[in-house]
mmCIF file of C-alpha atoms in Angstrom:
data_model
loop_
_atom_site.group_PDB
_atom_site.id
_atom_site.type_symbol
_atom_site.label_atom_id
_atom_site.label_comp_id
_atom_site.label_asym_id
_atom_site.label_seq_id
_atom_site.Cartn_x
_atom_site.Cartn_y
_atom_site.Cartn_z
ATOM 1 C CA UNK M 68 0.029 -0.043 0.177
ATOM 2 C CA UNK M 69 2.760 2.557 0.519
ATOM 3 C CA UNK M 70 4.118 1.774 -1.926
ATOM 4 C CA UNK M 71 1.536 2.201 -4.237
ATOM 5 C CA UNK M 72 -0.044 5.293 -2.140
ATOM 6 C CA UNK M 73 -3.281 3.438 -2.785
ATOM 7 C CA UNK M 74 -4.992 0.548 -0.850
ATOM 8 C CA UNK M 75 -6.530 -0.664 -3.932
ATOM 9 C CA UNK M 76 -8.585 -3.791 -3.698
ATOM 10 C CA UNK M 77 -7.065 -4.460 0.223
ATOM 11 C CA UNK M 78 -9.414 -5.049 2.726
ATOM 12 C CA UNK M 79 -9.543 -3.883 5.999
ATOM 13 C CA UNK M 80 -11.680 -6.550 7.265
ATOM 14 C CA UNK M 81 -9.139 -9.137 8.344
ATOM 15 C CA UNK M 82 -6.932 -6.572 9.999
ATOM 16 C CA UNK M 83 -9.753 -5.120 12.198
ATOM 17 C CA UNK M 84 -10.992 -8.793 13.608
ATOM 18 C CA UNK M 85 -7.073 -9.164 14.372
ATOM 19 C CA UNK M 86 -7.236 -6.026 16.546
ATOM 20 C CA UNK M 87 -10.346 -6.961 18.086
ATOM 21 C CA UNK M 88 -8.992 -10.047 18.842
ATOM 22 C CA UNK M 89 -5.547 -9.246 20.531
ATOM 23 C CA UNK M 90 -7.116 -6.591 22.531
ATOM 24 C CA UNK M 91 -9.405 -9.317 24.132
ATOM 25 C CA UNK M 92 -6.927 -11.824 24.724
ATOM 26 C CA UNK M 93 -4.825 -9.065 26.704
ATOM 27 C CA UNK M 94 -7.776 -8.779 28.830
ATOM 28 C CA UNK M 95 -7.767 -11.893 29.096
ATOM 29 C CA UNK M 96 -4.673 -12.621 29.749
ATOM 30 C CA UNK M 97 -4.995 -9.805 32.591
ATOM 31 C CA UNK M 98 -7.587 -12.010 34.208
ATOM 32 C CA UNK M 99 -5.591 -15.105 34.025
ATOM 33 C CA UNK M 100 -2.889 -16.090 36.575
ATOM 34 C CA UNK M 101 -0.701 -17.448 33.995
ATOM 35 C CA UNK M 102 -1.648 -14.630 31.336
ATOM 36 C CA UNK M 103 1.699 -13.010 31.229
ATOM 37 C CA UNK M 104 2.861 -14.860 27.457
ATOM 38 C CA UNK M 105 -1.184 -14.361 26.309
ATOM 39 C CA UNK M 106 -0.632 -10.394 27.887
ATOM 40 C CA UNK M 107 2.840 -10.097 26.124
ATOM 41 C CA UNK M 108 2.154 -11.909 22.414
ATOM 42 C CA UNK M 109 -0.832 -10.006 22.425
ATOM 43 C CA UNK M 110 0.032 -6.626 23.388
ATOM 44 C CA UNK M 111 2.571 -7.214 20.067
ATOM 45 C CA UNK M 112 -0.235 -8.021 17.858
ATOM 46 C CA UNK M 113 -2.200 -5.045 19.031
ATOM 47 C CA UNK M 114 0.528 -2.595 18.365
ATOM 48 C CA UNK M 115 1.116 -4.364 14.884
ATOM 49 C CA UNK M 116 -2.927 -4.507 13.874
ATOM 50 C CA UNK M 117 -2.929 -1.006 14.405
ATOM 51 C CA UNK M 118 -0.040 -0.195 12.250
ATOM 52 C CA UNK M 119 -2.017 -1.710 9.632
ATOM 53 C CA UNK M 120 -5.052 -0.315 10.044
ATOM 54 C CA UNK M 121 -3.940 2.903 10.507
ATOM 55 C CA UNK M 122 -1.925 2.484 7.281
ATOM 56 C CA UNK M 123 -5.393 1.257 5.618
ATOM 57 C CA UNK M 124 -7.014 4.367 6.552
ATOM 58 C CA UNK M 125 -4.340 6.547 5.265
ATOM 59 C CA UNK M 126 -4.118 5.153 1.833
ATOM 60 C CA UNK M 127 -7.855 4.004 1.384
ATOM 61 C CA UNK M 128 -10.202 6.351 -1.177
ATOM 62 C CA UNK M 129 -12.745 8.776 0.503
ATOM 63 C CA UNK M 130 -15.495 6.644 0.853
ATOM 64 C CA UNK M 131 -14.093 3.109 2.001
ATOM 65 C CA UNK M 132 -11.807 5.124 4.873
ATOM 66 C CA UNK M 133 -15.233 6.861 6.276
ATOM 67 C CA UNK M 134 -16.738 3.096 6.278
ATOM 68 C CA UNK M 135 -13.310 1.582 7.692
ATOM 69 C CA UNK M 136 -13.232 4.280 10.286
ATOM 70 C CA UNK M 137 -16.682 3.823 11.450
ATOM 71 C CA UNK M 138 -16.353 -0.025 11.469
ATOM 72 C CA UNK M 139 -13.058 -0.044 13.174
ATOM 73 C CA UNK M 140 -14.342 2.516 15.964
ATOM 74 C CA UNK M 141 -17.292 -0.089 16.398
ATOM 75 C CA UNK M 142 -15.386 -3.121 16.377
ATOM 76 C CA UNK M 143 -12.326 -2.259 18.477
ATOM 77 C CA UNK M 144 -13.472 0.553 20.658
ATOM 78 C CA UNK M 145 -17.021 -0.071 21.281
ATOM 79 C CA UNK M 146 -17.304 -3.664 21.547
ATOM 80 C CA UNK M 147 -13.756 -4.248 23.293
ATOM 81 C CA UNK M 148 -14.936 -1.818 25.650
ATOM 82 C CA UNK M 149 -18.689 -2.544 26.167
ATOM 83 C CA UNK M 150 -17.001 -5.906 26.684
ATOM 84 C CA UNK M 151 -14.685 -5.093 29.277
ATOM 85 C CA UNK M 152 -16.759 -2.842 31.142
ATOM 86 C CA UNK M 153 -19.869 -5.740 31.381
ATOM 87 C CA UNK M 154 -17.548 -8.153 32.932
ATOM 88 C CA UNK M 155 -15.692 -5.779 35.194
ATOM 89 C CA UNK M 156 -18.979 -4.389 36.701
ATOM 90 C CA UNK M 157 -21.552 -7.307 36.786
ATOM 91 C CA UNK M 158 -19.427 -10.748 36.805
ATOM 92 C CA UNK M 159 -17.327 -11.859 39.047
ATOM 93 C CA UNK M 160 -14.970 -14.610 40.025
ATOM 94 C CA UNK M 161 -14.913 -17.707 37.298
ATOM 95 C CA UNK M 162 -18.246 -16.453 35.589
ATOM 96 C CA UNK M 163 -15.791 -13.382 34.431
ATOM 97 C CA UNK M 164 -12.984 -15.716 33.671
ATOM 98 C CA UNK M 165 -15.696 -17.964 31.537
ATOM 99 C CA UNK M 166 -17.471 -15.003 29.813
ATOM 100 C CA UNK M 167 -13.979 -13.497 28.353
ATOM 101 C CA UNK M 168 -12.709 -16.673 27.686
ATOM 102 C CA UNK M 169 -15.947 -17.805 25.743
ATOM 103 C CA UNK M 170 -15.801 -14.065 23.708
ATOM 104 C CA UNK M 171 -12.530 -14.318 22.901
ATOM 105 C CA UNK M 172 -12.718 -17.995 21.634
ATOM 106 C CA UNK M 173 -15.524 -16.624 19.217
ATOM 107 C CA UNK M 174 -13.770 -13.536 18.432
ATOM 108 C CA UNK M 175 -10.855 -15.923 17.436
ATOM 109 C CA UNK M 176 -12.795 -18.190 15.306
ATOM 110 C CA UNK M 177 -13.935 -14.919 13.524
ATOM 111 C CA UNK M 178 -10.534 -13.533 13.315
ATOM 112 C CA UNK M 179 -9.193 -16.630 11.506
ATOM 113 C CA UNK M 180 -12.275 -16.318 9.190
ATOM 114 C CA UNK M 181 -11.882 -13.343 8.288
ATOM 115 C CA UNK M 182 -9.804 -13.532 5.387
ATOM 116 C CA UNK M 183 -12.463 -15.327 3.485
ATOM 117 C CA UNK M 184 -14.547 -12.115 3.324
ATOM 118 C CA UNK M 185 -11.801 -10.789 0.639
ATOM 119 C CA UNK M 186 -12.768 -14.291 -1.319
ATOM 120 C CA UNK M 187 -15.480 -11.871 -2.976
ATOM 121 C CA UNK M 188 -12.744 -9.755 -4.011
ATOM 122 C CA UNK M 189 -11.053 -12.594 -5.335
ATOM 123 C CA UNK M 190 -14.179 -14.102 -7.068
ATOM 124 C CA UNK M 191 -14.912 -10.876 -8.558
ATOM 125 C CA UNK M 192 -11.779 -9.867 -10.059
ATOM 126 C CA UNK M 193 -10.737 -13.318 -10.656
ATOM 127 C CA UNK M 194 -7.007 -12.081 -9.266
ATOM 128 C CA UNK M 195 -5.638 -13.153 -5.850
ATOM 129 C CA UNK M 196 -3.713 -9.607 -5.677
ATOM 130 C CA UNK M 197 -6.509 -8.651 -2.799
ATOM 131 C CA UNK M 198 -5.552 -11.825 -0.766
ATOM 132 C CA UNK M 199 -2.484 -11.159 0.346
ATOM 133 C CA UNK M 200 -0.375 -14.475 0.590
ATOM 134 C CA UNK M 201 1.740 -13.779 3.474
ATOM 135 C CA UNK M 202 -1.160 -12.698 5.640
ATOM 136 C CA UNK M 203 -3.024 -16.128 4.840
ATOM 137 C CA UNK M 204 0.724 -18.236 5.329
ATOM 138 C CA UNK M 205 1.364 -16.248 8.516
ATOM 139 C CA UNK M 206 -2.333 -16.497 10.167
ATOM 140 C CA UNK M 207 -1.898 -20.730 9.290
ATOM 141 C CA UNK M 208 1.690 -20.511 11.003
ATOM 142 C CA UNK M 209 0.485 -18.501 14.174
ATOM 143 C CA UNK M 210 -2.638 -21.171 14.618
ATOM 144 C CA UNK M 211 0.086 -23.913 15.004
ATOM 145 C CA UNK M 212 2.135 -21.733 17.676
ATOM 146 C CA UNK M 213 -1.155 -21.173 19.672
ATOM 147 C CA UNK M 214 -2.099 -24.632 19.384
ATOM 148 C CA UNK M 215 1.375 -25.970 20.702
ATOM 149 C CA UNK M 216 1.018 -23.085 23.404
ATOM 150 C CA UNK M 217 -2.652 -23.808 24.383
ATOM 151 C CA UNK M 218 -1.960 -27.287 24.851
ATOM 152 C CA UNK M 219 0.891 -26.665 27.095
ATOM 153 C CA UNK M 220 -1.479 -24.613 29.250
ATOM 154 C CA UNK M 221 -4.164 -26.909 28.834
ATOM 155 C CA UNK M 222 -6.222 -23.501 28.492
ATOM 156 C CA UNK M 223 -9.682 -24.646 27.008
ATOM 157 C CA UNK M 224 -10.742 -21.523 25.340
ATOM 158 C CA UNK M 225 -6.918 -21.425 23.431
ATOM 159 C CA UNK M 226 -7.892 -24.663 22.904
ATOM 160 C CA UNK M 227 -11.322 -24.837 21.172
ATOM 161 C CA UNK M 228 -10.506 -21.379 19.609
ATOM 162 C CA UNK M 229 -8.178 -22.943 17.322
ATOM 163 C CA UNK M 230 -9.425 -26.380 17.021
ATOM 164 C CA UNK M 231 -12.480 -24.230 15.060
ATOM 165 C CA UNK M 232 -10.415 -22.137 13.057
ATOM 166 C CA UNK M 233 -8.727 -25.102 10.972
ATOM 167 C CA UNK M 234 -11.390 -25.936 8.440
ATOM 168 C CA UNK M 235 -11.035 -21.735 7.619
ATOM 169 C CA UNK M 236 -7.766 -22.503 6.428
ATOM 170 C CA UNK M 237 -8.812 -25.316 3.843
ATOM 171 C CA UNK M 238 -10.488 -22.795 2.285
ATOM 172 C CA UNK M 239 -7.881 -20.140 1.996
ATOM 173 C CA UNK M 240 -5.166 -22.519 0.978
ATOM 174 C CA UNK M 241 -6.650 -23.858 -2.367
ATOM 175 C CA UNK M 242 -6.788 -20.488 -3.549
ATOM 176 C CA UNK M 243 -3.512 -18.984 -1.913
ATOM 177 C CA UNK M 244 -1.582 -22.720 -3.948
ATOM 178 C CA UNK M 245 -3.287 -21.573 -6.882
ATOM 179 C CA UNK M 246 -0.875 -18.022 -6.860
ATOM 180 C CA UNK M 247 2.355 -20.092 -6.436
#
């Protein structure tokens, strides 16, 4: 994007989903007694996703920029703010951890499926240019690393969220392999 000075056909939705997911996992890590690594890794993820989303907002055409700004505000400011406030003010103890864990698992499944939203552009343009190969590839590597980490911690929310995401990779991979 920076080279072309344009967002082109890129879709910011997968990056917004990543930002939401990472933000919620940071909060989950804060609630977990052994959450230091979860906090650390996801804080880096929050930082990098903010850079991606800001880059998109800088280079997107005005009509897409406004829509993306509204969506990122709802997804990454309002939704996590409400979820965190609700869990802190209404829920206590195990109920809080369960609520945040289930929410993180659901959002993680959505995050790993979010690159599929780009498939519409791929089908419409008959080009995989709008589906960044490296993004999908590193999501797959990321899922594998998180699965190993989840098994090590025996954290049910991490395990379930990652296991449920592997089918989305089977839908993305054939399209990506076509590019090679």
